[in-house]
Short mmCIF file of C-alpha atoms and ligand atoms in Angstrom, two decimals:
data_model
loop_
_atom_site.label_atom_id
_atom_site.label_comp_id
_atom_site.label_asym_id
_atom_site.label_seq_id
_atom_site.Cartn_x
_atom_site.Cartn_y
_atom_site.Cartn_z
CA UNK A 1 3.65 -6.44 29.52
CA UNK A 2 1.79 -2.78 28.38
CA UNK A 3 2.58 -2.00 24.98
CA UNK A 4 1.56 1.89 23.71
CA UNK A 5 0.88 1.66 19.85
CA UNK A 6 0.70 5.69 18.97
CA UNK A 7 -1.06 6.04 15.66
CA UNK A 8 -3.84 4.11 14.39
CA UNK A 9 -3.40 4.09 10.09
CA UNK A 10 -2.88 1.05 8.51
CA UNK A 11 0.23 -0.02 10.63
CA UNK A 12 -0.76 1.27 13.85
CA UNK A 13 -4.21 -0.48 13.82
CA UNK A 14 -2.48 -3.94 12.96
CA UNK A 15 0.27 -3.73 15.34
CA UNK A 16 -1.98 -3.31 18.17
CA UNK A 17 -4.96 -5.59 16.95
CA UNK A 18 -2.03 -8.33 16.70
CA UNK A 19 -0.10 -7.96 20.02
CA UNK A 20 -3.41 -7.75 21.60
CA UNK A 21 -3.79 -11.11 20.14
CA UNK A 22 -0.52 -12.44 21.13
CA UNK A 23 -1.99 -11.63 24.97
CA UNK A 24 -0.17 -7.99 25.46
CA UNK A 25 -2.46 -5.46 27.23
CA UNK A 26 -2.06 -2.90 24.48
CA UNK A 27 -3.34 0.93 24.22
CA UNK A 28 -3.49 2.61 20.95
CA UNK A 29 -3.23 6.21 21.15
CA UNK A 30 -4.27 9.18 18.49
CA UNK A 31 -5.16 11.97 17.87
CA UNK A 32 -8.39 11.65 15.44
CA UNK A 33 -10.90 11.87 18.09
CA UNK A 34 -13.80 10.02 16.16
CA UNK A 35 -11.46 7.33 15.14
CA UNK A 36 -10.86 7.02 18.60
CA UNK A 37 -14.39 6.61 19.48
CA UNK A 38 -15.12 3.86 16.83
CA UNK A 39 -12.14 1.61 16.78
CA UNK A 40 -13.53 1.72 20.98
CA UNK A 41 -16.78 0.69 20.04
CA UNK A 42 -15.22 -1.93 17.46
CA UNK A 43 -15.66 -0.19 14.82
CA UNK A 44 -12.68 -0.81 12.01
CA UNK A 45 -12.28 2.80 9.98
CA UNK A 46 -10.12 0.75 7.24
CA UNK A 47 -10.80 -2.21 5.43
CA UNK A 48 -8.65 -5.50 5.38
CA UNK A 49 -9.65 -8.85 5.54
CA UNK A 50 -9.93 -10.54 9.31
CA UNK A 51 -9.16 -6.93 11.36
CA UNK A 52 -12.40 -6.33 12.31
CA UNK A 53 -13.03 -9.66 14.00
CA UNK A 54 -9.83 -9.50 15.63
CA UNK A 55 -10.63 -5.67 16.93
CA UNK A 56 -14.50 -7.05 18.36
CA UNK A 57 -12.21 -9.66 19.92
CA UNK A 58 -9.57 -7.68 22.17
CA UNK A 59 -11.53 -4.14 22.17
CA UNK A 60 -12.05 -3.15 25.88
CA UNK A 61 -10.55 -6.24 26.84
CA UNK A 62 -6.82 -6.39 26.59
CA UNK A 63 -7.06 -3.10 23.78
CA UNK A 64 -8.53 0.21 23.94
CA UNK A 65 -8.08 3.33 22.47
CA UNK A 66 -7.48 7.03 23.48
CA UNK A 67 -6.12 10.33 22.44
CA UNK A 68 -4.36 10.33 25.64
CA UNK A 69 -0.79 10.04 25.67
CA UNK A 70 -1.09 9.31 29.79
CA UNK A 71 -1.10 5.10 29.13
CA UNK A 72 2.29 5.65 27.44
CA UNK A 73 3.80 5.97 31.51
CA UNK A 74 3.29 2.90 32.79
CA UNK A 75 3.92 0.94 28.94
CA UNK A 76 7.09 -0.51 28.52
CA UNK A 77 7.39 -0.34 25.19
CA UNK A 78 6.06 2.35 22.72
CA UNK A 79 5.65 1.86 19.34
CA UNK A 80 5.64 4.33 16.93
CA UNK A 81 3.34 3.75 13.82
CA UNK A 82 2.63 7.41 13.04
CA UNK A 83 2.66 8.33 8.65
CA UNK A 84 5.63 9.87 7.08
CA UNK A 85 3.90 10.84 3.81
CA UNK A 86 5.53 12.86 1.00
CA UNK A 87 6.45 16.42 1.39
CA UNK A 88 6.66 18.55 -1.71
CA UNK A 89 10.15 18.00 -2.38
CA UNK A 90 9.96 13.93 -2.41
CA UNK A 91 11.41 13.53 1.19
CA UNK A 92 9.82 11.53 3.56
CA UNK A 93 7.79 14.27 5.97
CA UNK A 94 8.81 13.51 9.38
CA UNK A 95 6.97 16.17 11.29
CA UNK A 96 4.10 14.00 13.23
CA UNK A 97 7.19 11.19 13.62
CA UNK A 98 8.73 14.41 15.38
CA UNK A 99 5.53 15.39 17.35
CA UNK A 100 4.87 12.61 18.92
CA UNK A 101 8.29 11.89 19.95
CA UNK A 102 7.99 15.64 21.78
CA UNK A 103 4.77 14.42 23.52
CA UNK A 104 6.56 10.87 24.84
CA UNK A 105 8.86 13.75 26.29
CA UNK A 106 6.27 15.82 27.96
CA UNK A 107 4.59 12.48 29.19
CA UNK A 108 7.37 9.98 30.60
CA UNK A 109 9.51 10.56 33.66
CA UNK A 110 13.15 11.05 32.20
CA UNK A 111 14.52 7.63 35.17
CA UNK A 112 11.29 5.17 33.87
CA UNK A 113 13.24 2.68 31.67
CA UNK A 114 10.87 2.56 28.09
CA UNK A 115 11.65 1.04 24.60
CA UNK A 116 10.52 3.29 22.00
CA UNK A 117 10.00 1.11 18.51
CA UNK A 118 10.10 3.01 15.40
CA UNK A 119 7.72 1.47 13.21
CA UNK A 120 6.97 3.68 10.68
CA UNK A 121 8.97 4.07 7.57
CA UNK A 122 11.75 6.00 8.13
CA UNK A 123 14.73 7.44 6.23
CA UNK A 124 18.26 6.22 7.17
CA UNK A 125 19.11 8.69 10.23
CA UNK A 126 15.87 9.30 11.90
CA UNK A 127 16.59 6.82 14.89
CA UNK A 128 19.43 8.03 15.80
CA UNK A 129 17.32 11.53 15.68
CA UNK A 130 14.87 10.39 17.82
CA UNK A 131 17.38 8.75 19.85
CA UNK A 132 19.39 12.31 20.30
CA UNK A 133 15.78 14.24 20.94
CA UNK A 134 15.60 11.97 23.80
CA UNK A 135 18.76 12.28 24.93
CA UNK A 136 18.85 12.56 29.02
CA UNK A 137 15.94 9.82 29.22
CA UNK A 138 16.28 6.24 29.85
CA UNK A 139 15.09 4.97 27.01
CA UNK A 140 16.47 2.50 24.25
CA UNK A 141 15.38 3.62 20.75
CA UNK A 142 14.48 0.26 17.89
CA UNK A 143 14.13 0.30 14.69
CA UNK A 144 11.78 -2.44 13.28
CA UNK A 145 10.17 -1.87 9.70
CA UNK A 146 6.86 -3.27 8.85
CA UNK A 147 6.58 -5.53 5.94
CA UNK A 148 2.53 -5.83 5.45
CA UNK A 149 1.03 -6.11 2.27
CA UNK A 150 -2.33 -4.07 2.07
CA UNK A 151 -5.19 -6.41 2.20
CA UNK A 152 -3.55 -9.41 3.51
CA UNK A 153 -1.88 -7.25 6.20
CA UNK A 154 -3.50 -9.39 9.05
CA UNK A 155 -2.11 -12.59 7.43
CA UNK A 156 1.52 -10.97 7.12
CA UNK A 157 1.31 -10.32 10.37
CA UNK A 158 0.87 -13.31 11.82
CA UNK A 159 3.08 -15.12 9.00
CA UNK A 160 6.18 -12.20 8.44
CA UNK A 161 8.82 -13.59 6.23
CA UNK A 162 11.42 -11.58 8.58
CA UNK A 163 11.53 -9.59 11.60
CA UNK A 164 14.34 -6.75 11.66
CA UNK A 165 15.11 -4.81 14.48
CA UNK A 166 17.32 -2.36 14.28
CA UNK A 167 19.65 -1.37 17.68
CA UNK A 168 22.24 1.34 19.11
CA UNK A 169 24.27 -1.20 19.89
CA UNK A 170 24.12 -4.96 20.19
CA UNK A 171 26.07 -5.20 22.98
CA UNK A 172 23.27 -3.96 25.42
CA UNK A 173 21.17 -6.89 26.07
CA UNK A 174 18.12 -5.21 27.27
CA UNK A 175 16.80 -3.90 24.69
CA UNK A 176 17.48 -7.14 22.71
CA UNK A 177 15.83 -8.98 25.06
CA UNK A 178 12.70 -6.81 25.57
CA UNK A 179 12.00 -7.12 21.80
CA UNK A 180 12.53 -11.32 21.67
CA UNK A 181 9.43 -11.01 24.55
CA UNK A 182 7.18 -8.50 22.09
CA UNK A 183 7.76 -11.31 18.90
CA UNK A 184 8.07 -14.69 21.41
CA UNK A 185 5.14 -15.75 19.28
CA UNK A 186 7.19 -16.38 16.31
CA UNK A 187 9.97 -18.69 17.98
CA UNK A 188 10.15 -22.09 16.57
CA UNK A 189 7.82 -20.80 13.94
CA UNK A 190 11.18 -20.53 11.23
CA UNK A 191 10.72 -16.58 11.37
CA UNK A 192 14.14 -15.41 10.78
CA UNK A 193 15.56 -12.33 13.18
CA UNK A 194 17.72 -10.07 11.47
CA UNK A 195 19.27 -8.01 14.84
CA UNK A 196 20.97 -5.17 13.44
CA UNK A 197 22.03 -1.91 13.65
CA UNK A 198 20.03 1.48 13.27
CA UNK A 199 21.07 2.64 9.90
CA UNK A 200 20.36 -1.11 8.27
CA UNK A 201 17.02 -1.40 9.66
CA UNK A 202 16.17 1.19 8.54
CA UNK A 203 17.86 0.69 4.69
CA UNK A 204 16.69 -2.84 4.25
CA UNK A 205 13.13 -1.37 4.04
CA UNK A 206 13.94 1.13 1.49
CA UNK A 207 15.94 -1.06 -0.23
CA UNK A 208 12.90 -4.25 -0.59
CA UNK A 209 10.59 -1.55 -1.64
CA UNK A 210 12.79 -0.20 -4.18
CA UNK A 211 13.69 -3.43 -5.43
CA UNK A 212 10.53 -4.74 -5.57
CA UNK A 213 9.29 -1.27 -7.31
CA UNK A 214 12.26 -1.90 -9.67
CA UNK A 215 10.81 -5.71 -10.67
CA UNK A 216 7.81 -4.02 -11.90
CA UNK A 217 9.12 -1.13 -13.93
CA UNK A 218 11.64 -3.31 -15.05
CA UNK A 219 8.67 -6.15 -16.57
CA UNK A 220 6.90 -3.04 -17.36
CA UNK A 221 9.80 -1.25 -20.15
CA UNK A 222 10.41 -4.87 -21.40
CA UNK A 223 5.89 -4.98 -22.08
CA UNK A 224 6.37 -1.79 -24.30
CA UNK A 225 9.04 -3.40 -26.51
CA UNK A 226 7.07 -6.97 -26.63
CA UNK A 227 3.97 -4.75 -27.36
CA UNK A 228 5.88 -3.50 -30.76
CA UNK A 229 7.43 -6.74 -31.82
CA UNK A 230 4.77 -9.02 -30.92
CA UNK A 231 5.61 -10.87 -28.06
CA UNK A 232 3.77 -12.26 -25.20
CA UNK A 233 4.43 -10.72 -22.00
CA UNK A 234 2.59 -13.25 -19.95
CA UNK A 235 4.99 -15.87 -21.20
CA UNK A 236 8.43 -13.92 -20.98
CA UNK A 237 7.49 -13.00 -17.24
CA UNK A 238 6.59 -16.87 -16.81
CA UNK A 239 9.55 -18.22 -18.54
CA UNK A 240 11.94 -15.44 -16.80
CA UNK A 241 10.10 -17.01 -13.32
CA UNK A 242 11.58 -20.30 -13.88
CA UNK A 243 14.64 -19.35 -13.36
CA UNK A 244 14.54 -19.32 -9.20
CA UNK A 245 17.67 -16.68 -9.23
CA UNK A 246 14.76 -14.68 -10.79
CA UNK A 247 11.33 -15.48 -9.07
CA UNK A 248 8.12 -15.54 -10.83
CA UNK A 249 6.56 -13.13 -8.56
CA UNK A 250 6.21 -9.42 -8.84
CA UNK A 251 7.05 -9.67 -12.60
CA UNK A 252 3.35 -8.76 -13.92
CA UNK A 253 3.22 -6.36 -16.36
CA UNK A 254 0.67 -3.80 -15.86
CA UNK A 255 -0.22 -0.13 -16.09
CA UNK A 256 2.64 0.70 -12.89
CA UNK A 257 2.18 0.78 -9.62
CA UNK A 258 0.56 2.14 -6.96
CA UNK A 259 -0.35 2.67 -3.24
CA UNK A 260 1.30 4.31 -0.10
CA UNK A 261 4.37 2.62 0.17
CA UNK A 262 5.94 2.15 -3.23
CA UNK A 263 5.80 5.47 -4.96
CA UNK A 264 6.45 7.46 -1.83
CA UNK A 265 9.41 5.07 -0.59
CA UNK A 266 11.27 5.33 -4.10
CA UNK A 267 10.85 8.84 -4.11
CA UNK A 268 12.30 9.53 0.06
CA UNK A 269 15.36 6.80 -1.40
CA UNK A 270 16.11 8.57 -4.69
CA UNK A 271 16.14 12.02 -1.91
CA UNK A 272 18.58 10.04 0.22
CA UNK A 273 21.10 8.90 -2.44
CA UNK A 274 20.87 12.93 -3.22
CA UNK A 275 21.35 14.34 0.52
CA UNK A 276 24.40 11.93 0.25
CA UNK A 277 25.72 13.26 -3.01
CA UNK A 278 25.50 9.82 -4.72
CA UNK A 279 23.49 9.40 -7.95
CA UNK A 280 20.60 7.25 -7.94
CA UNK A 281 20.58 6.08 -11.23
CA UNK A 282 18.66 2.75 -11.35
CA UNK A 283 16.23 4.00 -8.61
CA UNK A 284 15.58 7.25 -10.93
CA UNK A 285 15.14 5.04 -13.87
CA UNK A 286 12.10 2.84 -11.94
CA UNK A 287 10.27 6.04 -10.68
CA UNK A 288 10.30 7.13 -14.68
CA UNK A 289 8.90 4.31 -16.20
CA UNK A 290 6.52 3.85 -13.37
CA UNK A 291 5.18 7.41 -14.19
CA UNK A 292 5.47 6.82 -17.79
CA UNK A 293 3.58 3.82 -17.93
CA UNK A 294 -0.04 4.43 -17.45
CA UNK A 295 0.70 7.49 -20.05
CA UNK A 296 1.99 4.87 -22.79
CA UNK A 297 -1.20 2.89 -22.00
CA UNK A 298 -3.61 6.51 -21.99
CA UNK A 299 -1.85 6.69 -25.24
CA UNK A 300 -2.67 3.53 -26.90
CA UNK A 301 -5.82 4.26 -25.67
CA UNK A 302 -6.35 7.52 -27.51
CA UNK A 303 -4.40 5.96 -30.81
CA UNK A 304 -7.68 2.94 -31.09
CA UNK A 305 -10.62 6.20 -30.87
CA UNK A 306 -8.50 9.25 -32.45
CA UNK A 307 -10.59 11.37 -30.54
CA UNK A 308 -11.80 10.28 -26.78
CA UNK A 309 -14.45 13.43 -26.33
CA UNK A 310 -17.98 12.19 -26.07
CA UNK A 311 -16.74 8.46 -25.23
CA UNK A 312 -17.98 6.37 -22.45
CA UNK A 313 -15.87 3.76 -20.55
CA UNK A 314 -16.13 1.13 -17.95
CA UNK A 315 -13.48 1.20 -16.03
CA UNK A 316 -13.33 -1.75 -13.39
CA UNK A 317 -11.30 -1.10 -10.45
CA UNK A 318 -10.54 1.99 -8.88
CA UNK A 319 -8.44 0.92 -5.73
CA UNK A 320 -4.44 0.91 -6.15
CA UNK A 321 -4.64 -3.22 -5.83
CA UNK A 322 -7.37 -5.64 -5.31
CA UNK A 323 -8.90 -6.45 -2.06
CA UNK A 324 -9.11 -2.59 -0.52
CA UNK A 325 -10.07 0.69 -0.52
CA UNK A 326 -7.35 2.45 -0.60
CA UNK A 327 -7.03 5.28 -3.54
CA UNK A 328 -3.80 6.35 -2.74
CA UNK A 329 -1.32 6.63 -5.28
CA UNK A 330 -4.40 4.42 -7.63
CA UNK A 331 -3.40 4.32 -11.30
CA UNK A 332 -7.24 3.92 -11.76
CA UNK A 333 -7.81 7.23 -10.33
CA UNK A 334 -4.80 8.81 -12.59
CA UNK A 335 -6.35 7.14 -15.57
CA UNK A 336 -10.01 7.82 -14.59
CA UNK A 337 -8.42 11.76 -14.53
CA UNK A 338 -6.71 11.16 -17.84
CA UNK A 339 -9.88 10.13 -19.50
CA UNK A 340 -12.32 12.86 -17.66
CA UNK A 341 -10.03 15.58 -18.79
CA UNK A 342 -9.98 14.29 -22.92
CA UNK A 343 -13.62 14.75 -22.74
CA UNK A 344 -15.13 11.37 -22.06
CA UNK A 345 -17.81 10.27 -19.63
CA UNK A 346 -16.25 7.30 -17.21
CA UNK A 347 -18.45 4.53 -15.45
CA UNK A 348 -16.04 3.19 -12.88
CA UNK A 349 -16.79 -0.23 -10.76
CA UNK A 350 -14.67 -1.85 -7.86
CA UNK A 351 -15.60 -5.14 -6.03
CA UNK A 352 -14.58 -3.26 -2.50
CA UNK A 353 -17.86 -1.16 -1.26
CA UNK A 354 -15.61 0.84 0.54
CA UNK A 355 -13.59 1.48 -2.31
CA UNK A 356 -16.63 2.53 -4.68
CA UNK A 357 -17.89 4.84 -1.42
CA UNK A 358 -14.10 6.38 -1.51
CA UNK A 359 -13.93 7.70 -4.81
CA UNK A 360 -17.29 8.91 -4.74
CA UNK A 361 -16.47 10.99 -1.78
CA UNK A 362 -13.14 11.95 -3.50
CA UNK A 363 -14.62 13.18 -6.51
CA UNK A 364 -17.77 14.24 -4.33
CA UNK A 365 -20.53 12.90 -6.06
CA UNK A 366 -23.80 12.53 -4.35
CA UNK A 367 -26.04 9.46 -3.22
CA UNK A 368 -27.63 8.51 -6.73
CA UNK A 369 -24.16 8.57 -7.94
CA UNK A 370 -25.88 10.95 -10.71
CA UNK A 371 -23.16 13.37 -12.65
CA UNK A 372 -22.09 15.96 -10.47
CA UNK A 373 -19.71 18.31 -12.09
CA UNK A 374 -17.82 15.24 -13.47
CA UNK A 375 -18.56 13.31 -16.17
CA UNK A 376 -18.46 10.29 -13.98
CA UNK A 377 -20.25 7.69 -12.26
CA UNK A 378 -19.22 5.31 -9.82
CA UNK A 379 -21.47 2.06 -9.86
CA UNK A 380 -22.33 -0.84 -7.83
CA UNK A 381 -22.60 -3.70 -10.55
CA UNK A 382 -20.18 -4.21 -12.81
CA UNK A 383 -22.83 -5.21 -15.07
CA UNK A 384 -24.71 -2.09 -15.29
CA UNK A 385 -21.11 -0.51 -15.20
CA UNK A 386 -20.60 -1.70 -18.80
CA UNK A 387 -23.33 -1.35 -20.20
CA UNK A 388 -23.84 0.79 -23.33
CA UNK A 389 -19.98 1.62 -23.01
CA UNK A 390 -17.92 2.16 -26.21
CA UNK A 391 -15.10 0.38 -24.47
CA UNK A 392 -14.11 -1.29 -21.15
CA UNK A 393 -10.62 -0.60 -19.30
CA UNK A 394 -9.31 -3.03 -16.76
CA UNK A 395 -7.16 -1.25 -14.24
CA UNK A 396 -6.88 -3.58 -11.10
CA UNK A 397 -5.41 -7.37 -10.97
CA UNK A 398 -8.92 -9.12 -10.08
CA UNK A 399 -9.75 -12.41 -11.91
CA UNK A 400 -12.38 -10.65 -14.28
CA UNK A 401 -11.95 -13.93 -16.10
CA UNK A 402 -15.16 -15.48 -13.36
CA UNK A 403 -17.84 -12.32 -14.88
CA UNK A 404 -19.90 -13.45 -17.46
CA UNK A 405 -18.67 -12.04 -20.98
CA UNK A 406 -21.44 -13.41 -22.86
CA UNK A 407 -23.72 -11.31 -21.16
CA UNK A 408 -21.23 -8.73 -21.10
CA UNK A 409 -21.15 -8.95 -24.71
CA UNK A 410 -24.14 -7.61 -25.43
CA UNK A 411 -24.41 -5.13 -22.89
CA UNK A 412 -21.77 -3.40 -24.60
CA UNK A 413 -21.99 -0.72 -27.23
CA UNK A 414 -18.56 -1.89 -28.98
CA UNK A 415 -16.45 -5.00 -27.72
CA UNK A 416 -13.27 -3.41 -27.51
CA UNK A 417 -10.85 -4.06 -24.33
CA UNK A 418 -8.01 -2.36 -22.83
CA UNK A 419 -6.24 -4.90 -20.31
CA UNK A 420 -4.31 -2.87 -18.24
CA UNK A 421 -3.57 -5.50 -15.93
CA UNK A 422 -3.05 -8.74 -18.57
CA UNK A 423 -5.35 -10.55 -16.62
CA UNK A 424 -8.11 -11.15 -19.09
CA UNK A 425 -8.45 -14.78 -21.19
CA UNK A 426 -7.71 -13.80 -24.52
CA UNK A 427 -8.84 -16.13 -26.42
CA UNK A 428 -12.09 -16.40 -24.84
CA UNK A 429 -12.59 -12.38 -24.71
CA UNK A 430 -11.54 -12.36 -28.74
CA UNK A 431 -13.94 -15.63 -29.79
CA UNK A 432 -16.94 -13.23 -28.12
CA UNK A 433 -15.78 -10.94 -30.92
CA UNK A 434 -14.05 -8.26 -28.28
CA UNK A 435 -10.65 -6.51 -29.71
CA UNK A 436 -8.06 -7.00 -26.74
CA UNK A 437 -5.35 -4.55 -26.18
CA UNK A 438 -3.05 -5.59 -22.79
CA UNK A 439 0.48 -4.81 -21.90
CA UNK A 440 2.74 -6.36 -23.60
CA UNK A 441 0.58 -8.91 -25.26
C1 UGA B 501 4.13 -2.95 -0.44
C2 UGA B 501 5.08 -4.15 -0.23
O1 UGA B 501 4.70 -5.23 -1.07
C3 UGA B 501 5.06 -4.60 1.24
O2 UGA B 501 6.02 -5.63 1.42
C4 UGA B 501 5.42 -3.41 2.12
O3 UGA B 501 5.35 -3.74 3.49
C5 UGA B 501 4.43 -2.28 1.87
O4 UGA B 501 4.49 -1.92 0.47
C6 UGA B 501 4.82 -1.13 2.75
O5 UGA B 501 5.90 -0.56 2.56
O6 UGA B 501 4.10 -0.85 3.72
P1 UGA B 501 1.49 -2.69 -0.80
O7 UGA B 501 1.75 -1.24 -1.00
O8 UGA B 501 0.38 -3.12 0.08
O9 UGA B 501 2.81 -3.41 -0.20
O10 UGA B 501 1.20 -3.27 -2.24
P2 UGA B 501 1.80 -4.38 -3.22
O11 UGA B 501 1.02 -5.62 -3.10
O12 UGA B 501 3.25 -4.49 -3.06
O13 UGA B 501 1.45 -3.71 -4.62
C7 UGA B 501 1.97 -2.43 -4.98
C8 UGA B 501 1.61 -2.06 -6.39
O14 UGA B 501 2.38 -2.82 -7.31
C9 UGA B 501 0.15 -2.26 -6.78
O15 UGA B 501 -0.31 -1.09 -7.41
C10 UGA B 501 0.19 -3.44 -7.75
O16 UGA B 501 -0.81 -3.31 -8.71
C11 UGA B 501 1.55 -3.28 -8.37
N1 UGA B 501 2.13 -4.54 -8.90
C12 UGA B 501 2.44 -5.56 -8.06
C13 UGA B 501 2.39 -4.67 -10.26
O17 UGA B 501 2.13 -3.75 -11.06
N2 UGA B 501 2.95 -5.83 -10.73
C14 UGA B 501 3.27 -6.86 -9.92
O18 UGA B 501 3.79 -7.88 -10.40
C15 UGA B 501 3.01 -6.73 -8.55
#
């Protein structure tokens, strides 16, 4: 079977990578020329753990790449994987969704039977849209969210927890059928199929992000009150995880969160509950405290110094989550731009190359990193990073606990930390004579 995977981000890139490796002759199609040319030459423009390998593997074998939309013809199923980002009033910005939809018109002869898969994330409606902009072609529209997790996305892939697809109707087989062939690979494996209808599909991905989204902020307000009283975070979250109606994970305390797919998906739900003249009231409530938290945490913060200007901090990580580059949505970045602004100089460190190399280009810094209209420097040791530094703030979940705080002791110009991720070994950090201020703890 040809498979056409239009759009090569994050999802696009995966989704063809791993039906290429399920034996599929796929074709990815976009329309970022030099992408083009170096996902062809093997080249992976994104980093996440195993996708390269898997992209030298299948590249000009059984996948290659174009800005043509000509393979989509003979494919008999197209996948859609293009971004719906944010527009300026919070909805979810269909236009390239839209686009390329009008070029699948342009391209396929309105009799040649073709699934069209709607992978990216969609509100509650668009199917049917793209369904009714196709209307006079033979083609079956499906609705199948992704459910990858940013640097373990090749992993998810190959292990989902679920696979939803989303149909017209489930009493035309075809369809159906064509989709069970794309995912054979997971029969017998215990993946469950959830075959639904459009408007489901496409709600059951809202509605995971939003609840996951609403574990955090909800961990998060209950950190601000432990914070005042005295209480532990790290052990309500644990002892609240022992209860299995409850979960233990996704209950980490921290300064909010981040990324593509969490702020933007709250904000395109709240937007739907409002186009449907329903009040989103616990969906509102998550967005606040998410945006609210990294200022309570700026604010403690300011409340230890009194006065920021002239300060220099370490601040290790600078992606939105460990493992990868990606700076969207970062709370690092927000606080790095909370703490520029009050005057201070910032020293910022991430473990991902790529991610170090992305905020320098963000914030356009040259080569030797050297200040550059910013009081900021982005370093490639977290050593050097905190040295001479009148305090260091931790703003991405990696095990810091492994660095050596001896010797970051005395690097240091004053041994104070601000744990915005609780992952730090308090007792250790506070017998090397550092003050510790987490969330919540
Ligand atoms: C998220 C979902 O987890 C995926 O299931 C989903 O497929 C994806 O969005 C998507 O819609 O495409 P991702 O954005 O990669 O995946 O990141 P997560 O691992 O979910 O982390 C999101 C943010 O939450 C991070 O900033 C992280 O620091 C924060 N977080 C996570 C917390 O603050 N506390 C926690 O306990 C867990």
């Amino acid at each position: 079977m040809k498979i056409s995977v239009i759009g090569t981000g994050y999802v696009g890139i995966i989704q063809a990578v791993g039906l290429a490796e399920f034996g599929f002759e796929v074709v990815g199609i976009d329309i970022d020329e030099s992408k083009v040319k170096a996902l062809n030459s093997g080249e992976c423009p994104l980093y996440e753990e195993g996708l390269e390998e898997l992209l030298k593997k299948h590249v000009n074998k059984n996948l290659t790449f174009t800005t043509s939309y000509e393979p989509i013809k003979d494919s008999e199923v197209i996948f859609l994987c293009v971004g719906t980002p944010q527009d300026k009033d919070g909805n979810a910005d269909l236009r390239f969704l839209f686009s390329a939809v009008e070029k699948i018109k342009e391209t396929i002869d309105k009799e040649d039977y073709k699934v069209i898969v709607i992978k990216s994330t969609v509100p509650v409606g668009t199917n049917r849209k793209v369904k009714e902009l196709l209307r006079g072609y033979n083609v079956d529209v499906v609705s199948n969210p992704e459910f990858l997790r940013e640097g373990i996305a090749v992993y998810d892939f190959f292990n989902p927890e679920r696979i939803i697809l989303g149909f017209e109707s489930l009493d035309k087989k075809k369809p159906i059928e064509i989709m069970k062939k794309v995912y054979n690979y997971f029969e017998g494996k215990n993946v469950p199929f959830v075959i639904t209808n459009w408007e489901t599909a496409e709600l059951i991905k809202y509605a995971s992000n939003a609840f996951l989204a609403t574990k955090i902020s909800f961990i998060n307000e209950i950190a601000k009150l432990a914070d005042k009283v005295g209480a532990d975070i790290k052990n309500i979250s644990y002892a609240m995880g022992l209860d299995p109606r409850i979960g233990n994970k996704f209950l980490n305390a921290g300064i909010g969160y981040g990324g593509s797919c969490f702020p933007k998906d709250v904000k395109a739900l709240i937007k739907q509950f409002e186009n449907n003249n329903i009040e989103p009231i616990l969906i509102k409530a998550t967005d606040r405290v998410n945006e609210e938290q990294i200022k309570w945490f700026f604010e403690k913060i300011k409340n230890y110094y009194g006065n920021l200007n002239g300060k220099t901090f370490a601040i290790l990580g600078l992606a939105f989550k460990p493992n990868t580059d990606d700076l969207r949505e970062s709370r690092a970045i927000k606080l790095i731009d909370m703490v520029l602004d009050s005057g201070a100089i910032v020293k910022g460190f991430d473990y991902v190359e790529k991610a170090r190399e992305n905020t320098t280009n963000m914030y356009k810094l040259n080569k030797s990193k050297a200040f550059y209209g910013y009081n900021l420097y982005v370093l490639d040791d977290l050593y050097e990073t905190v040295k001479d530094v009148d305090g260091i703030i931790i703003t991405v979940e990696y095990d810091f606990n492994k660095e050596d705080w001896e010797k970051i002791a005395n690097l240091v110009k004053e041994k104070v930390v601000f744990d915005g991720r609780n992952v730090l070994d308090v007792k250790k950090i506070k017998k090397l004579g550092f003050k510790y201020y987490g969330v919540g703890r």
